[in-house]
Amino acid sequence: MISPDLIDPSLARFVRMTGLICDERFAYALYDEDLSQSWASEGFSGPAMLETAPSADALTLLQTEHEGVCYGLAFGIYRSPLAAFVVLQSPAELSAETCHSLTHQLRVMQGSVAELQHLSGRLEENVAELQHYQHLYNTVAAVRPLQEPESELPELLSDCSASLDLAGVFVYHNDSRQIFEQVDDAAVFEDTGLSPNRRKGIIQRDLYRLCESSSSAFLLERFTDSGASASRNRLESLNILVAPMLDRQSQCIGMLILVRPDSARRFTRSDCRLAELMAERAFRILQSRYDHATGFLNRQSYRQMLQAELMGLNEETPECNFLLLRLDGLDEAYARGGVDAGLHVISQISALLGKRVRSRDLAGRLGKNEFALLLKNCKRENAMIVAGQILESLSTFTFEWQGEPLGIQANIGVVTLTPRFVTAENLFRAGREALESAREEGAGCAAMFTGLTGKRDELARLSWDHRIYKAVIDRQFRLFCQPIEDANAYRDGVRRYELLLRLRSEGPVVVAPYVFISTARKLGLMNCVDQWVASQAFKLSVLSNPDPSTPHYAFTVNLSEDSLTPEFAGYLINEAERLGVMAESICFDLTEAAAMKNLKQATQFIGLLRKRGFAFALDDFGTGIGAYSSLRNLPVDYVKLDGALVKNMSHDPVSAAIVSSLAQVCRSLGIKTIAESVENEATRELLVRAGVDFVQGFQMGRPRAVEKEFDVYREIYAAQGSAAQ
């Protein structure tokens, strides 16, 4: 006989509790109709199975030919309501009163078993949830050094959103008035009717005001009242959890906001605790952006925010000026009193500078003796006045250590922001040039940047940076394409092309990507470049594939490592849906080095887009020592064999063996291979024998302008040309 524990936990409980009720007065048995199984106590001699089901209303006498008298009752303790029957065997007939009492006891037991089963299920769910949150707790609460603060906050938001199944997660930092966000379900926010700017306003005003009076996480509904603003009332369709970010003095300096649609699972106390832990982690990440001695932004964070200001400059932007202050005499403080003396002087200087900083200005410490101020909406003549006031306050202030005066002096260089600088580093160089001019005039002087007189290389680099910046912003690009042929000539009927980027130039000449890509990456513009290429590829795919059921043309789009983010994946998905692109016609190309640099982020990016039907190719494959591990870790559809290996095949047996080995491994994993740099028929034949699936190179065709290869693209190209002019 099978043990009841192996069939159903509630059945096992029922058998044990029946034994308690029967005591030694009755033998008993339990019958399972569904499983055709029965369980009997010691001394039971009743029937092995019942021919007819007993009543479900009360314990009734059964007509049996066995010893003693048997009474039966139907029970719905698990599965279907009439799946189980209990039979009690008594030496003699029972009175109606006894039968009624036993029926009542069995019914009470039935309810107890059902309740225990329910509680057991809840307990299992809670244990699983606790294990899940314990894992997250260990991840979030782990005290570890911050390696890359600027990338850790987006990673925290991504992990938070994925782990808690959120529509969106936001971090607001009040000191910098910045909002960091990850929105995974834009439709949820669109249903509120609030624009992103209006949403930002609600976060900065309504939600932060509520958060200032709370020291722990809370649900937004706790604060809804008849006096709530109309905008806050429009948030009723959302399930919002807010956790304050507290500094070391328990003052609120920001908040973490978790959002689910109202129809989703409600936030629990465990979610509240986890949100508080994530808010603590976000605080640590944000604090790592500041200089501990002054409270100003550190060099890395200041450079990034200054870069953002430069990128946002246009003709309508109010004039802004950058002040670079350098101290002389700080080394004397360190020499007299060590680090304590140096930090004492720095804190005094930061306090003096803080009095001159408005809430909209940007203050930072760039080095041991360098400070920076960005004065927004401030004309150059006013900036020079502010610089003079700062220098005057420093000269009249008595810096001393242990009663001994310190000779602290300063100079300031002033630079007016223009798009020509392009990068923050260029602005820093201009500031130092102005500083040198100020120091030539003497201590306590300020000077305005007037140009890099006599520094031809610096001027040339600024000019080139500005040219690339303007080209990217104005989309002065041109697309070329190169065919990718099936090694055995179009077996699936799809013509494939790799799309190649070129920069427009004066006359018929175009600029190759290796000339401008490094500058664009340095300027932080690769995301703009990738957006343009992807958008053009989508338009080309729609125009060249009029039949929505089957793609006749497929295009490979190169992406940079800067674009391997969930945000860019969301942009690609939304843009493809807007244009009606067949995902099967697009393959995104990543280099092996870029993918392996941040494997977790690359895998997540690939996964998001492959779910929508897009394909992925791993480029420059075979150049790294970890090539085979790349295949195991990255879910790609194609592998593009490095051109250097392919070119050497005809005269280098080792290269030929490597290509053959890679092709064989890829085939075993279901991955197609593409050989690049195929320049002659002999190399193509070697590749076919090696089992390579596709070939690309001059032997198949040189790159051609897309508008010349595809007539349907000419109108788009003509419109872009007129816009660029």
PDB file of C-alpha atoms in Angstrom, residues 355-457:
ATOM      1  CA  LYS A 355      28.331  81.535  -0.431  1.00  0.00           C
ATOM      2  CA  ARG A 356      28.803  82.532  -4.085  1.00  0.00           C
ATOM      3  CA  VAL A 357      27.044  79.499  -5.577  1.00  0.00           C
ATOM      4  CA  ARG A 358      23.381  79.841  -6.521  1.00  0.00           C
ATOM      5  CA  SER A 359      21.116  76.775  -6.530  1.00  0.00           C
ATOM      6  CA  ARG A 360      21.283  76.562 -10.334  1.00  0.00           C
ATOM      7  CA  ASP A 361      25.098  76.800 -10.482  1.00  0.00           C
ATOM      8  CA  LEU A 362      27.479  73.844 -10.497  1.00  0.00           C
ATOM      9  CA  ALA A 363      30.426  73.565  -8.075  1.00  0.00           C
ATOM     10  CA  GLY A 364      33.151  70.932  -8.171  1.00  0.00           C
ATOM     11  CA  ARG A 365      36.607  70.064  -6.910  1.00  0.00           C
ATOM     12  CA  LEU A 366      38.817  68.952  -9.783  1.00  0.00           C
ATOM     13  CA  GLY A 367      42.028  68.250  -7.881  1.00  0.00           C
ATOM     14  CA  LYS A 368      43.904  68.921  -4.675  1.00  0.00           C
ATOM     15  CA  ASN A 369      44.107  72.671  -5.297  1.00  0.00           C
ATOM     16  CA  GLU A 370      41.634  73.207  -8.164  1.00  0.00           C
ATOM     17  CA  PHE A 371      37.984  74.191  -7.843  1.00  0.00           C
ATOM     18  CA  ALA A 372      35.415  74.827 -10.571  1.00  0.00           C
ATOM     19  CA  LEU A 373      32.192  76.847 -10.775  1.00  0.00           C
ATOM     20  CA  LEU A 374      29.726  76.889 -13.645  1.00  0.00           C
ATOM     21  CA  LEU A 375      27.688  80.077 -13.500  1.00  0.00           C
ATOM     22  CA  LYS A 376      24.472  79.518 -15.447  1.00  0.00           C
ATOM     23  CA  ASN A 377      22.568  82.393 -17.029  1.00  0.00           C
ATOM     24  CA  CYS A 378      25.467  84.712 -16.260  1.00  0.00           C
ATOM     25  CA  LYS A 379      27.101  87.062 -18.769  1.00  0.00           C
ATOM     26  CA  ARG A 380      30.888  87.248 -18.972  1.00  0.00           C
ATOM     27  CA  GLU A 381      31.120  90.721 -17.408  1.00  0.00           C
ATOM     28  CA  ASN A 382      29.102  89.473 -14.437  1.00  0.00           C
ATOM     29  CA  ALA A 383      31.228  86.324 -14.287  1.00  0.00           C
ATOM     30  CA  MET A 384      34.344  88.485 -13.997  1.00  0.00           C
ATOM     31  CA  ILE A 385      32.664  90.432 -11.162  1.00  0.00           C
ATOM     32  CA  VAL A 386      31.884  87.158  -9.329  1.00  0.00           C
ATOM     33  CA  ALA A 387      35.484  85.995  -9.851  1.00  0.00           C
ATOM     34  CA  GLY A 388      36.734  89.272  -8.354  1.00  0.00           C
ATOM     35  CA  GLN A 389      34.421  88.918  -5.351  1.00  0.00           C
ATOM     36  CA  ILE A 390      35.646  85.377  -4.697  1.00  0.00           C
ATOM     37  CA  LEU A 391      39.278  86.446  -4.872  1.00  0.00           C
ATOM     38  CA  GLU A 392      38.604  89.402  -2.580  1.00  0.00           C
ATOM     39  CA  SER A 393      36.898  87.208   0.038  1.00  0.00           C
ATOM     40  CA  LEU A 394      39.841  84.782  -0.089  1.00  0.00           C
ATOM     41  CA  SER A 395      42.412  87.575   0.273  1.00  0.00           C
ATOM     42  CA  THR A 396      40.636  89.142   3.269  1.00  0.00           C
ATOM     43  CA  PHE A 397      40.053  85.839   5.041  1.00  0.00           C
ATOM     44  CA  THR A 398      42.718  84.771   7.536  1.00  0.00           C
ATOM     45  CA  PHE A 399      43.787  81.199   6.950  1.00  0.00           C
ATOM     46  CA  GLU A 400      45.712  79.808   9.898  1.00  0.00           C
ATOM     47  CA  TRP A 401      46.686  76.551  11.553  1.00  0.00           C
ATOM     48  CA  GLN A 402      47.273  76.354  15.312  1.00  0.00           C
ATOM     49  CA  GLY A 403      47.543  80.117  15.513  1.00  0.00           C
ATOM     50  CA  GLU A 404      50.058  80.428  12.682  1.00  0.00           C
ATOM     51  CA  PRO A 405      48.891  82.263   9.510  1.00  0.00           C
ATOM     52  CA  LEU A 406      49.048  80.490   6.172  1.00  0.00           C
ATOM     53  CA  GLY A 407      49.859  82.256   2.925  1.00  0.00           C
ATOM     54  CA  ILE A 408      46.943  81.076   0.775  1.00  0.00           C
ATOM     55  CA  GLN A 409      46.541  82.859  -2.543  1.00  0.00           C
ATOM     56  CA  ALA A 410      44.430  82.139  -5.609  1.00  0.00           C
ATOM     57  CA  ASN A 411      43.845  82.937  -9.285  1.00  0.00           C
ATOM     58  CA  ILE A 412      40.794  82.365 -11.475  1.00  0.00           C
ATOM     59  CA  GLY A 413      40.424  81.697 -15.175  1.00  0.00           C
ATOM     60  CA  VAL A 414      37.050  82.489 -16.773  1.00  0.00           C
ATOM     61  CA  VAL A 415      35.745  80.815 -19.949  1.00  0.00           C
ATOM     62  CA  THR A 416      32.469  81.527 -21.748  1.00  0.00           C
ATOM     63  CA  LEU A 417      30.782  78.292 -22.855  1.00  0.00           C
ATOM     64  CA  THR A 418      30.284  77.829 -26.595  1.00  0.00           C
ATOM     65  CA  PRO A 419      29.485  74.696 -28.632  1.00  0.00           C
ATOM     66  CA  ARG A 420      32.978  74.969 -30.127  1.00  0.00           C
ATOM     67  CA  PHE A 421      34.536  73.438 -27.017  1.00  0.00           C
ATOM     68  CA  VAL A 422      32.471  70.242 -27.480  1.00  0.00           C
ATOM     69  CA  THR A 423      34.067  68.380 -24.534  1.00  0.00           C
ATOM     70  CA  ALA A 424      34.593  69.172 -20.876  1.00  0.00           C
ATOM     71  CA  GLU A 425      38.293  68.387 -21.233  1.00  0.00           C
ATOM     72  CA  ASN A 426      38.616  71.100 -23.865  1.00  0.00           C
ATOM     73  CA  LEU A 427      36.888  73.490 -21.474  1.00  0.00           C
ATOM     74  CA  PHE A 428      39.303  72.533 -18.681  1.00  0.00           C
ATOM     75  CA  ARG A 429      42.243  73.231 -21.006  1.00  0.00           C
ATOM     76  CA  ALA A 430      40.813  76.637 -21.874  1.00  0.00           C
ATOM     77  CA  GLY A 431      40.346  77.359 -18.170  1.00  0.00           C
ATOM     78  CA  ARG A 432      43.981  76.521 -17.445  1.00  0.00           C
ATOM     79  CA  GLU A 433      45.065  78.748 -20.340  1.00  0.00           C
ATOM     80  CA  ALA A 434      43.117  81.616 -18.764  1.00  0.00           C
ATOM     81  CA  LEU A 435      44.619  80.732 -15.367  1.00  0.00           C
ATOM     82  CA  GLU A 436      48.130  81.079 -16.747  1.00  0.00           C
ATOM     83  CA  SER A 437      47.225  84.525 -18.051  1.00  0.00           C
ATOM     84  CA  ALA A 438      45.850  85.478 -14.615  1.00  0.00           C
ATOM     85  CA  ARG A 439      48.980  84.252 -12.810  1.00  0.00           C
ATOM     86  CA  GLU A 440      51.143  86.356 -15.126  1.00  0.00           C
ATOM     87  CA  GLU A 441      49.238  89.407 -13.844  1.00  0.00           C
ATOM     88  CA  GLY A 442      49.936  88.406 -10.238  1.00  0.00           C
ATOM     89  CA  ALA A 443      48.356  86.640  -7.271  1.00  0.00           C
ATOM     90  CA  GLY A 444      44.690  87.343  -6.664  1.00  0.00           C
ATOM     91  CA  CYS A 445      43.923  88.155 -10.313  1.00  0.00           C
ATOM     92  CA  ALA A 446      41.333  86.759 -12.737  1.00  0.00           C
ATOM     93  CA  ALA A 447      41.564  86.565 -16.532  1.00  0.00           C
ATOM     94  CA  MET A 448      39.142  85.792 -19.352  1.00  0.00           C
ATOM     95  CA  PHE A 449      39.960  83.107 -21.936  1.00  0.00           C
ATOM     96  CA  THR A 450      40.605  84.779 -25.287  1.00  0.00           C
ATOM     97  CA  GLY A 451      41.867  81.845 -27.365  1.00  0.00           C
ATOM     98  CA  LEU A 452      44.756  79.450 -27.753  1.00  0.00           C
ATOM     99  CA  THR A 453      47.139  81.973 -29.238  1.00  0.00           C
ATOM    100  CA  GLY A 454      50.059  80.310 -30.991  1.00  0.00           C
ATOM    101  CA  LYS A 455      48.970  76.757 -30.056  1.00  0.00           C
ATOM    102  CA  ARG A 456      48.241  75.356 -33.491  1.00  0.00           C
ATOM    103  CA  ASP A 457      47.779  71.702 -32.414  1.00  0.00           C
TER     104      ASP A 457
END
